[in-house]
Short mmCIF file of C-alpha atoms and ligand atoms in Angstrom, two decimals:
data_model
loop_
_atom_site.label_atom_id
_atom_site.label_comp_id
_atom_site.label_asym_id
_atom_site.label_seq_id
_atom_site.Cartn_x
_atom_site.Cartn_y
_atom_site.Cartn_z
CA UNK A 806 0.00 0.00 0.00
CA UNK A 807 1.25 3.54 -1.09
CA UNK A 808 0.26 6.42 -0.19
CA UNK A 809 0.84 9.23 -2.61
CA UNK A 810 -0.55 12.20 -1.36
CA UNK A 811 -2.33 13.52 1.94
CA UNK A 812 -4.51 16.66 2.64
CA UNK A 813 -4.99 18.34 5.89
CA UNK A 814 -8.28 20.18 6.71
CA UNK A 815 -8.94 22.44 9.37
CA UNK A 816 -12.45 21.92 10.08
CA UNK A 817 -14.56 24.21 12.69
CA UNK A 818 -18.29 22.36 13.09
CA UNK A 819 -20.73 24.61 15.77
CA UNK A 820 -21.80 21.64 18.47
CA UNK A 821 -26.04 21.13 18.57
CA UNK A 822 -25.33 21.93 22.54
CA UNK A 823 -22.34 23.23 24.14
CA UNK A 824 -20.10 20.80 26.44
CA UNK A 825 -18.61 21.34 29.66
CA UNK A 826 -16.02 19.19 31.82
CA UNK A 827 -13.67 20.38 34.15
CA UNK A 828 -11.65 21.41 31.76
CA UNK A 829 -14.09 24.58 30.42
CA UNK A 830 -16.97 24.64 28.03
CA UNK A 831 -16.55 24.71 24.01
CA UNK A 832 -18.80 25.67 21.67
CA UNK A 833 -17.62 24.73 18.62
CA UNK A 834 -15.80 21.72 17.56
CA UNK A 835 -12.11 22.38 15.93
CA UNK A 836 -10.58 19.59 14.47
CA UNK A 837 -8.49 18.35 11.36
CA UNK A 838 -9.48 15.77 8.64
CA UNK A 839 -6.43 13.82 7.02
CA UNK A 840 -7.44 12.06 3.48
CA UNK A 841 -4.89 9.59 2.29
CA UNK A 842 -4.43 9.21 -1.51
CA UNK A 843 -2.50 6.38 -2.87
CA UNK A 844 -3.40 3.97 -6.07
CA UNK A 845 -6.67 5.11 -6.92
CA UNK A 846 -8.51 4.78 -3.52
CA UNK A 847 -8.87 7.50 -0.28
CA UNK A 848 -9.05 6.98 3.45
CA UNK A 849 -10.01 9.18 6.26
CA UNK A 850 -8.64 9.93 9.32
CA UNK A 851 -9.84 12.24 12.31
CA UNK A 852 -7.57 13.64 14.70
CA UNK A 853 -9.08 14.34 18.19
CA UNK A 854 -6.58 17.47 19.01
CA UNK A 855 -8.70 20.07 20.37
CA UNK A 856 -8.01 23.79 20.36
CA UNK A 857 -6.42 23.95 23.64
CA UNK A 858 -3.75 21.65 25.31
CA UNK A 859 -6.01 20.68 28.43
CA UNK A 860 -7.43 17.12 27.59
CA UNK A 861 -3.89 16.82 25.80
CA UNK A 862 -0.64 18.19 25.33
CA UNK A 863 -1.53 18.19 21.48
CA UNK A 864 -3.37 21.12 19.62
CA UNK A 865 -4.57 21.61 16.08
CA UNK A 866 -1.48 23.85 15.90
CA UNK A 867 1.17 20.97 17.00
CA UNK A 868 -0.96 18.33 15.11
CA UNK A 869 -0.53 20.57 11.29
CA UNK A 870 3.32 20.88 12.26
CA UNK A 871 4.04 17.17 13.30
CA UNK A 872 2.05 15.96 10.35
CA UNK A 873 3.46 18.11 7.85
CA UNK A 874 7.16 18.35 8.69
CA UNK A 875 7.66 15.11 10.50
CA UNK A 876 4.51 12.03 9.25
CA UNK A 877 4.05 13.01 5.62
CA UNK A 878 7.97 12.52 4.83
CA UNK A 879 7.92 9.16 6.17
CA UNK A 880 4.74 8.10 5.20
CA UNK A 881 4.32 9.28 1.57
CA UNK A 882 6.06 7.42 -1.32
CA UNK A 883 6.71 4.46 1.55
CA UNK A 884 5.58 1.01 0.77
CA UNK A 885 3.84 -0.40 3.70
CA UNK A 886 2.20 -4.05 3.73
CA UNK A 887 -0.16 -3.00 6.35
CA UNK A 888 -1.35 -0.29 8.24
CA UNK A 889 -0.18 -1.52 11.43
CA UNK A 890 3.24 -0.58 9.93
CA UNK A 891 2.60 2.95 9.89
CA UNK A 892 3.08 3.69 13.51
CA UNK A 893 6.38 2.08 14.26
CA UNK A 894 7.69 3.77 10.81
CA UNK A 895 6.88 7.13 13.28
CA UNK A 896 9.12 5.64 16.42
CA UNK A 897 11.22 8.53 15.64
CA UNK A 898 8.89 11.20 16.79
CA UNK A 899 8.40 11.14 20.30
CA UNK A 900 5.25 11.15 21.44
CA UNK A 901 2.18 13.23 19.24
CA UNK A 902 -0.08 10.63 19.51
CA UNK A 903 -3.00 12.14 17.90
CA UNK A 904 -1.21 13.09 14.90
CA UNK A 905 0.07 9.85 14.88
CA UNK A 906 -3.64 8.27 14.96
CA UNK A 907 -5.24 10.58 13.02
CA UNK A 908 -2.80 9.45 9.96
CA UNK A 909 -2.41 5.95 10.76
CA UNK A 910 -6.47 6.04 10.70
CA UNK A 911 -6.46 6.94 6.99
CA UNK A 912 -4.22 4.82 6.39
CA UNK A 913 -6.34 1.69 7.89
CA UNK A 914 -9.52 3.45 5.68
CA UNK A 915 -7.28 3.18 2.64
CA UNK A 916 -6.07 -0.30 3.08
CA UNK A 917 -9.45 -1.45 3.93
CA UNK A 918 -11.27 0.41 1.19
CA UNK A 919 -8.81 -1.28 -1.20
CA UNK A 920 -9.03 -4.64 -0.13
CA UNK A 921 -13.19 -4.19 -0.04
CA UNK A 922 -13.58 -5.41 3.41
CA UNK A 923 -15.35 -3.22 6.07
CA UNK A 924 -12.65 -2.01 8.65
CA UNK A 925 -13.75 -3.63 11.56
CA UNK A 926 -13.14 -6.78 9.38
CA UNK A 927 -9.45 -5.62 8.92
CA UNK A 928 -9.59 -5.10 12.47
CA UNK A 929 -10.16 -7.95 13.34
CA UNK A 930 -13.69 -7.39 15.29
CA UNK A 931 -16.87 -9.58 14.42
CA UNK A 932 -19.74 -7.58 16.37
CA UNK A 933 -22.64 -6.38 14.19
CA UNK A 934 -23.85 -4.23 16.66
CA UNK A 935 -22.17 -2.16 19.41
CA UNK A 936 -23.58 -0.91 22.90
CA UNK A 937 -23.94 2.99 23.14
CA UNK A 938 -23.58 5.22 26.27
CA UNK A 939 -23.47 8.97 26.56
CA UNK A 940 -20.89 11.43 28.26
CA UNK A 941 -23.10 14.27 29.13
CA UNK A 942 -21.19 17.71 30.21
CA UNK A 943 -21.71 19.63 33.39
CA UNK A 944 -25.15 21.20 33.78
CA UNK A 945 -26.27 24.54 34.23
CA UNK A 946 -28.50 23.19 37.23
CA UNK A 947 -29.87 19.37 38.82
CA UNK A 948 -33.03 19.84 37.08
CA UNK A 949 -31.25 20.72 33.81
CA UNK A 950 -29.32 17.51 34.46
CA UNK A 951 -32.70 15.65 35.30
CA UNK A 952 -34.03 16.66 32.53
CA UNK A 953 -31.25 15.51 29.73
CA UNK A 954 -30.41 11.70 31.48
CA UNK A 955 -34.42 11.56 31.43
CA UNK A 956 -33.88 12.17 27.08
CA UNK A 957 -31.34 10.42 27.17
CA UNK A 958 -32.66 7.05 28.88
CA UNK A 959 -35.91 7.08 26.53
CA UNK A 960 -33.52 7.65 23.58
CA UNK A 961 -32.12 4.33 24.84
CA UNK A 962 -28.55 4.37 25.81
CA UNK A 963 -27.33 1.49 28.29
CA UNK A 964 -25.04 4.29 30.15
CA UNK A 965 -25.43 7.20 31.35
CA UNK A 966 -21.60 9.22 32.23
CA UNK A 967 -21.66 12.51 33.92
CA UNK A 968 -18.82 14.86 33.62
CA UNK A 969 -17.54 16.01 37.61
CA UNK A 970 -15.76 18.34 39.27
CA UNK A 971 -15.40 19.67 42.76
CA UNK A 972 -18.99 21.54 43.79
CA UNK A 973 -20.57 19.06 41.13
CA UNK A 974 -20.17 15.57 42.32
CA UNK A 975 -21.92 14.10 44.79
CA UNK A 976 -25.24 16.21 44.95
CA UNK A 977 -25.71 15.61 41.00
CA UNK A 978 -25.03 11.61 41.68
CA UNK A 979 -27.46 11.73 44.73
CA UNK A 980 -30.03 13.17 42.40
CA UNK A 981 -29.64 10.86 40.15
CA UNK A 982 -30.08 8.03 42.03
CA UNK A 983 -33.02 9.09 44.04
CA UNK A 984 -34.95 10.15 40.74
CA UNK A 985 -34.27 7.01 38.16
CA UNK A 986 -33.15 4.24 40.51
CA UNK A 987 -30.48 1.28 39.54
CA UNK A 988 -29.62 3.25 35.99
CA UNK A 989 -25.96 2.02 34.70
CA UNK A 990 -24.09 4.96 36.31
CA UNK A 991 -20.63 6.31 35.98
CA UNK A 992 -19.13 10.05 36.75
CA UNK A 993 -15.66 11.17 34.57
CA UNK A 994 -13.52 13.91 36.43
CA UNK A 995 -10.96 14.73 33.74
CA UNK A 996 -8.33 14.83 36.46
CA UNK A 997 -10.09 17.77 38.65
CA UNK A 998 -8.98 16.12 42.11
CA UNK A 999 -6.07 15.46 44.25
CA UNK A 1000 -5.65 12.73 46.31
CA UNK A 1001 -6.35 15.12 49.66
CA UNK A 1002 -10.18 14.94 48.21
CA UNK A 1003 -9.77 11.45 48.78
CA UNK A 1004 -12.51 10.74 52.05
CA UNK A 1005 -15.08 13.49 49.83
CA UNK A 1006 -14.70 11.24 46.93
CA UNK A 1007 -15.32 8.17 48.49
CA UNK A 1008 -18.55 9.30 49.26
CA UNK A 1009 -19.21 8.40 46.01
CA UNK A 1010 -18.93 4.77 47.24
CA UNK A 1011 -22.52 4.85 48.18
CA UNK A 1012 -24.25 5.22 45.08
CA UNK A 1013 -23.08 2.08 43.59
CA UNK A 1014 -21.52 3.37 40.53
CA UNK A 1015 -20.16 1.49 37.71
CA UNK A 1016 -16.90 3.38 37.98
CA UNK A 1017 -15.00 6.63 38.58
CA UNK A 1018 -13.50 7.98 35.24
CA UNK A 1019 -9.90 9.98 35.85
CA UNK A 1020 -10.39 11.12 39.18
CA UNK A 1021 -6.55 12.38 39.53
CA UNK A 1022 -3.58 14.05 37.65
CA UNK A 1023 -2.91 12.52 33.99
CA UNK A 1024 0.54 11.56 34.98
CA UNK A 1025 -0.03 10.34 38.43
CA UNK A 1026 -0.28 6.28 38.37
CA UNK A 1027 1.07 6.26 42.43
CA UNK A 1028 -1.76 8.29 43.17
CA UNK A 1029 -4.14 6.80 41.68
CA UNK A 1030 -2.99 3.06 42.68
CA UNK A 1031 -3.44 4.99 46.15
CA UNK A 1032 -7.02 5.97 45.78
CA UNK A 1033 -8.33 3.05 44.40
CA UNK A 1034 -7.15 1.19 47.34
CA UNK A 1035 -9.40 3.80 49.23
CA UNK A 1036 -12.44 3.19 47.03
CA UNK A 1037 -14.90 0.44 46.54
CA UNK A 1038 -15.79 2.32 43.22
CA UNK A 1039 -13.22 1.27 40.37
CA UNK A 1040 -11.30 3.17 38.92
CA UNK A 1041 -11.01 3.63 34.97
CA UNK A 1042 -8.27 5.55 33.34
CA UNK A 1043 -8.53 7.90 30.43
CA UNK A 1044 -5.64 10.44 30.17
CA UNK A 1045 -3.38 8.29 32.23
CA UNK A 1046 -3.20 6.09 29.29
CA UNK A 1047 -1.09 7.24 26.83
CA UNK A 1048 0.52 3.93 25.73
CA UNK A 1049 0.38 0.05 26.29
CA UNK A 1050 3.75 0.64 28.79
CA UNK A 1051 1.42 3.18 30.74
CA UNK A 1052 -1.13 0.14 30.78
CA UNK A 1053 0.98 -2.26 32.19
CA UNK A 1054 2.39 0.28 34.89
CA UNK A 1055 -1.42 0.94 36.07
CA UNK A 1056 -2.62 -2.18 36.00
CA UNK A 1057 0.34 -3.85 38.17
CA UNK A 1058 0.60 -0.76 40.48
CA UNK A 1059 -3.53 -1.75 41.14
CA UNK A 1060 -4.09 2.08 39.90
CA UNK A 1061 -7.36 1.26 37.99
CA UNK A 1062 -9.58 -2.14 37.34
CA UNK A 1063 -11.23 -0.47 33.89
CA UNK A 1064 -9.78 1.29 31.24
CA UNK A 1065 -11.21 3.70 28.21
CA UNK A 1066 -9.46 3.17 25.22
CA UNK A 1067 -9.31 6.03 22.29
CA UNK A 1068 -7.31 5.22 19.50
CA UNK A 1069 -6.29 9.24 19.18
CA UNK A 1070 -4.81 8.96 22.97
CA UNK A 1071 -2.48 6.07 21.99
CA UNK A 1072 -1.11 6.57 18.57
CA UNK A 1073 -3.77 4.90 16.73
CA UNK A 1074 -5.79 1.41 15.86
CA UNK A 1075 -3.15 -0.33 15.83
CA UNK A 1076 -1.77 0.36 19.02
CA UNK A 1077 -5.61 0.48 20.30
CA UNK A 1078 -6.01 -3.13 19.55
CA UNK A 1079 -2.40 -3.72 21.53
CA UNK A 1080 -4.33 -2.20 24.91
CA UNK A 1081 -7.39 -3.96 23.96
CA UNK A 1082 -5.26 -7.26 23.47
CA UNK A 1083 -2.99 -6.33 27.09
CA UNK A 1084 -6.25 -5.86 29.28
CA UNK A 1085 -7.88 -8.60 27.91
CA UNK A 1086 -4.51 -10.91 29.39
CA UNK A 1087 -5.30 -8.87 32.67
CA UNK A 1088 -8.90 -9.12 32.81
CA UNK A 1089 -9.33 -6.04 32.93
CA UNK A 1090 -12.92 -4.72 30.75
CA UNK A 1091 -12.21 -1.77 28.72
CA UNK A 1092 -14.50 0.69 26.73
CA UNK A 1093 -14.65 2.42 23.37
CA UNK A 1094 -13.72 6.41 24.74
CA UNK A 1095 -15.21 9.26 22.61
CA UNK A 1096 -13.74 12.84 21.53
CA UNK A 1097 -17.32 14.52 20.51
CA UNK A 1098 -16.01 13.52 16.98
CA UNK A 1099 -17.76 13.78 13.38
CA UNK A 1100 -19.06 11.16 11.74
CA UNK A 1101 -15.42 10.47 10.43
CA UNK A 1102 -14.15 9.58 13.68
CA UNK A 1103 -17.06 8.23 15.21
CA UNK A 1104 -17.64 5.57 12.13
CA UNK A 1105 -13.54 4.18 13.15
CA UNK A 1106 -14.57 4.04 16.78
CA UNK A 1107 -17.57 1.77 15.99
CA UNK A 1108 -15.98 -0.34 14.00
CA UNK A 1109 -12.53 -0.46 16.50
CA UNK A 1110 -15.67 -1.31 18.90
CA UNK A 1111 -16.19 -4.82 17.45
CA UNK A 1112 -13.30 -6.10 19.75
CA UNK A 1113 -14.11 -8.64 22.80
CA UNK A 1114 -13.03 -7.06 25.24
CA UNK A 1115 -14.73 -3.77 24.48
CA UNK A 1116 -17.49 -5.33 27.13
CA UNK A 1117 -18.76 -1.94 28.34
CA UNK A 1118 -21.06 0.15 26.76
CA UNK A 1119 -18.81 2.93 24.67
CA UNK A 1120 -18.77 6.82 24.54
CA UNK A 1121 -20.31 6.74 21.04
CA UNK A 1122 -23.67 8.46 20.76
CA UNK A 1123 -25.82 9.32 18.02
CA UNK A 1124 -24.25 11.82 15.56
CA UNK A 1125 -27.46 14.20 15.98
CA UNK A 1126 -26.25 14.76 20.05
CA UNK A 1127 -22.86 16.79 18.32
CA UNK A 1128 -23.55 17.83 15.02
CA UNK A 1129 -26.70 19.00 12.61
CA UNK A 1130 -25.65 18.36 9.97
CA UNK A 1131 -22.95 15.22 10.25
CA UNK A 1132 -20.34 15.18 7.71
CA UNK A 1133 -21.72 11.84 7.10
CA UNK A 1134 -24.84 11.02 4.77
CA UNK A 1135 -26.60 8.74 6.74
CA UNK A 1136 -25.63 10.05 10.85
CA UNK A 1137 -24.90 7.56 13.13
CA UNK A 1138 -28.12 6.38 14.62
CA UNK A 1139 -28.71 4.61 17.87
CA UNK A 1140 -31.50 1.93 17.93
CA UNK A 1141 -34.55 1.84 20.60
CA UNK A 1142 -32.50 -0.80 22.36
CA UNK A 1143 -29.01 1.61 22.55
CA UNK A 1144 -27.38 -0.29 19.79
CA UNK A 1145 -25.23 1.22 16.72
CA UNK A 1146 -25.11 -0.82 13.52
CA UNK A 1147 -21.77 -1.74 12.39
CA UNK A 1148 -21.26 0.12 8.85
CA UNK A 1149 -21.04 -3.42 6.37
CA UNK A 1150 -19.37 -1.41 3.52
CA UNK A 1151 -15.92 -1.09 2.20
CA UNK A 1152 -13.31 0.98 4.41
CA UNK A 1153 -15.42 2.86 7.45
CA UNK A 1154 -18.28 2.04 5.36
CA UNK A 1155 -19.71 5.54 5.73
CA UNK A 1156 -20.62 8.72 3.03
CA UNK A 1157 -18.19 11.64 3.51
CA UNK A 1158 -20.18 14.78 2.17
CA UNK A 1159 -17.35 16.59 0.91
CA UNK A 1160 -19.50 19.59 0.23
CA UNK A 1161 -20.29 19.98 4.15
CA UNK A 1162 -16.44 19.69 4.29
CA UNK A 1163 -15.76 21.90 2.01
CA UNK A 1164 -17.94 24.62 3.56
CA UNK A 1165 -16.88 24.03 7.64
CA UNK A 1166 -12.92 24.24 6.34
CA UNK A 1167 -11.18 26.97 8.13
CA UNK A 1168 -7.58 25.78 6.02
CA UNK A 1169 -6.39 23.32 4.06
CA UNK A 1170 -2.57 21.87 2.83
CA UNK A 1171 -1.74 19.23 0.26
CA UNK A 1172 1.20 17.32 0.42
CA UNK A 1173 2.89 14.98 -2.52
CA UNK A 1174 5.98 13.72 -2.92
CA UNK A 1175 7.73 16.83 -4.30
CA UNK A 1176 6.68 18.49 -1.40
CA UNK A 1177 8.27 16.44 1.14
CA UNK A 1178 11.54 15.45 -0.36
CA UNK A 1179 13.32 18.35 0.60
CA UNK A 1180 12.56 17.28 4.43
CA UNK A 1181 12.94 13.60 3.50
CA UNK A 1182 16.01 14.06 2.91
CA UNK A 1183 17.16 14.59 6.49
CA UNK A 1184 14.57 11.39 7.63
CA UNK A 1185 16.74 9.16 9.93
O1 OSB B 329 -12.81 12.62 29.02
O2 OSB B 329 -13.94 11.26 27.91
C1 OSB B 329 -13.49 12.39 28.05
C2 OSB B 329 -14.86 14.75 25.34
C3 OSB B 329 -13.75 15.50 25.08
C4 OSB B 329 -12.59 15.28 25.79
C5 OSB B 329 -12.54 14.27 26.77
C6 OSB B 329 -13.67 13.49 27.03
C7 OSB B 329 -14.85 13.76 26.33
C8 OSB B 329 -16.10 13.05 26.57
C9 OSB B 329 -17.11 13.09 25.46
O3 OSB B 329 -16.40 12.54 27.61
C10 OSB B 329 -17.44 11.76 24.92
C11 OSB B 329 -18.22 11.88 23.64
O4 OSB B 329 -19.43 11.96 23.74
O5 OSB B 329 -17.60 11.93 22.55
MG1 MG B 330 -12.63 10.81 30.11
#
């Protein structure tokens, strides 16, 4: 598989309703689109970067300037058999996982497009279906939060996540209990605590929730291993997660018993279905994470969904809870029962409109060989 060229778009798409975490609130959704051309076919790949390092280290910013001046030398023009030889062919460039993932992604799209086999085929998954849950953001008010789980349970999701943070944690929870019962229940505090607010977050311990999403610093495996051993509530990591080595390290230091997987956070599918493949050794149950992506991204993380040991309901909602219009032609739709059909066609299996592209691009940048080759040149 070649790829000959690749195009960077910087996309801005306004969000149907704002979300907050701990982090802030956004608005609108920033992100880049990578197509990969090579041999007559194209693949897509979203990059979860976000505007601001706070999730991340990454940015849009960092993402156009690793891609450009570090991936597209080594990937374009370079025969690869596979797509899970993209991301060791990028060993050289520490870290910039998302920019990593976000090309690796096309080039998965591209392979599997080629070969006419849906990706989560090329994967390796077999589901035909996959369990949805929803993230929802911090709420003006309880009754605002009432309100939205109560849409959001009749709309049929299997798992309901609230976003945290201190002065909105346990009252919310306590709410929620006492107005919808035994609801799968889980609360995600993008690493707003410290482990001094470890007796007020074991309060949490009462309301018999599935588990506590990132409660501490996105570096901080000691403390974490520390908390959990405070907490009947497990503990899944998100940010702490940045590779398969930071897997290992949490899961023998006891620092979590679930963790969220998203393929932008660890340099792509391929090293996705390494974590997926690790916990499943440890028994420990991980989930399909979501970045409020378009339909591009959200069609991979179905499909990297199909996975075993993805045995949790996943972060992937409905494309109508982000965007209106998708950038895909049909949205991704969630069934009565809280089920997502697995796209059967070639590649991601999904219609890019390349007209609603065209008109939410904020830049673009092509990139061929002759482009490159001055920078190739100094490739080690
Ligand atoms: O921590 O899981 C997170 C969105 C942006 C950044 C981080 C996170 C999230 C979500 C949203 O929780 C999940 C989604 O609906 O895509
Ligand atoms: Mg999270």
């Amino acid at each position: 598989m070649k790829i000959e060229r690749l195009e960077l778009r910087l996309l801005r798409l306004p969000l149907v309703h704002f979300f907050e975490t701990s982090f802030g609130r956004i608005d609108d959704k920033h992100f880049i689109v990578i197509r990969a051309d090579g041999e007559g076919a194209s693949g897509y790949g979203e990059c979860v970067a976000e505007q601001d390092p706070y999730y991340s280290a990454e940015t849009n910013e960092t993402l156009w300037h690793i891609v450009e001046d570090f991936i597209a030398p080594r990937v374009i023009g370079a025969e690869f058999t596979h797509p899970r030889d993209v991301f060791p062919a990028l060993s050289a460039i520490r870290g910039h996982h998302m920019a990593k993932a976000a090309v690796e992604m096309a080039a998965w799209d591209l392979y599997a497009t080629r070969t006419g086999i849906p990706l989560s085929r090329a994967i390796g998954g077999a589901r035909a279906r996959i369990v949805s849950g929803v993230s929802i953001g911090i709420q003006p008010s309880l009754d605002a939060l009432l309100a939205k789980v109560e849409r959001e349970l009749a709309a049929g999701y299997r798992r309901i996540k609230i976003k945290i943070k201190p002065g909105w944690d346990v009252r919310p929870v306590e709410a929620l209990r006492a107005r919808f019962g035994k609801i799968p229940l889980m609360v995600d505090a993008n690493a707003a605590y410290t482990l001094a607010d470890a007796v007020h977050l074991a309060a949490l311990d009462a309301f018999d929730l599935m588990m506590i999403e990132q409660p501490l610093d996105y570096d901080d495996i000691a403390d974490h291993a520390a908390l959990q051993r405070m907490l009947k509530t497990p503990i899944c990591l998100d940010e702490s997660i940045k590779s398969v080595h930071a897997a290992r390290d949490a899961i023998s230091a006891g620092a979590c018993r679930i963790i969220n997987i998203k393929p932008g956070r660890v340099g792509g599918i391929g090293q996705s279905i390494a974590l997926h493949d690790f916990c499943a050794a440890h028994q420990v149950p991980v989930w399909h994470g979501g970045m409020l992506e378009s339909g591009i991204g959200r069609a991979a993380n179905i499909h990297l969904s199909t996975l075993p040991n993805f045995s949790l309901p996943g972060d992937i909602a409905a494309s109508k809870r982000y965007f209106d219009p998708d950038v895909i032609d049909p949205p991704v739709e969630v069934a009565a029962d809280g089920t997502i059909a697995v796209p059967t066609g070639p590649g991601l299996g999904v219609t890019i409109c390349e007209d609603r592209i065209e008109r939410a691009t904020l830049k673009k940048l092509t990139l061929e060989r002759s482009d490159v080759s001055r920078v190739k040149a100094e490739v080690r």
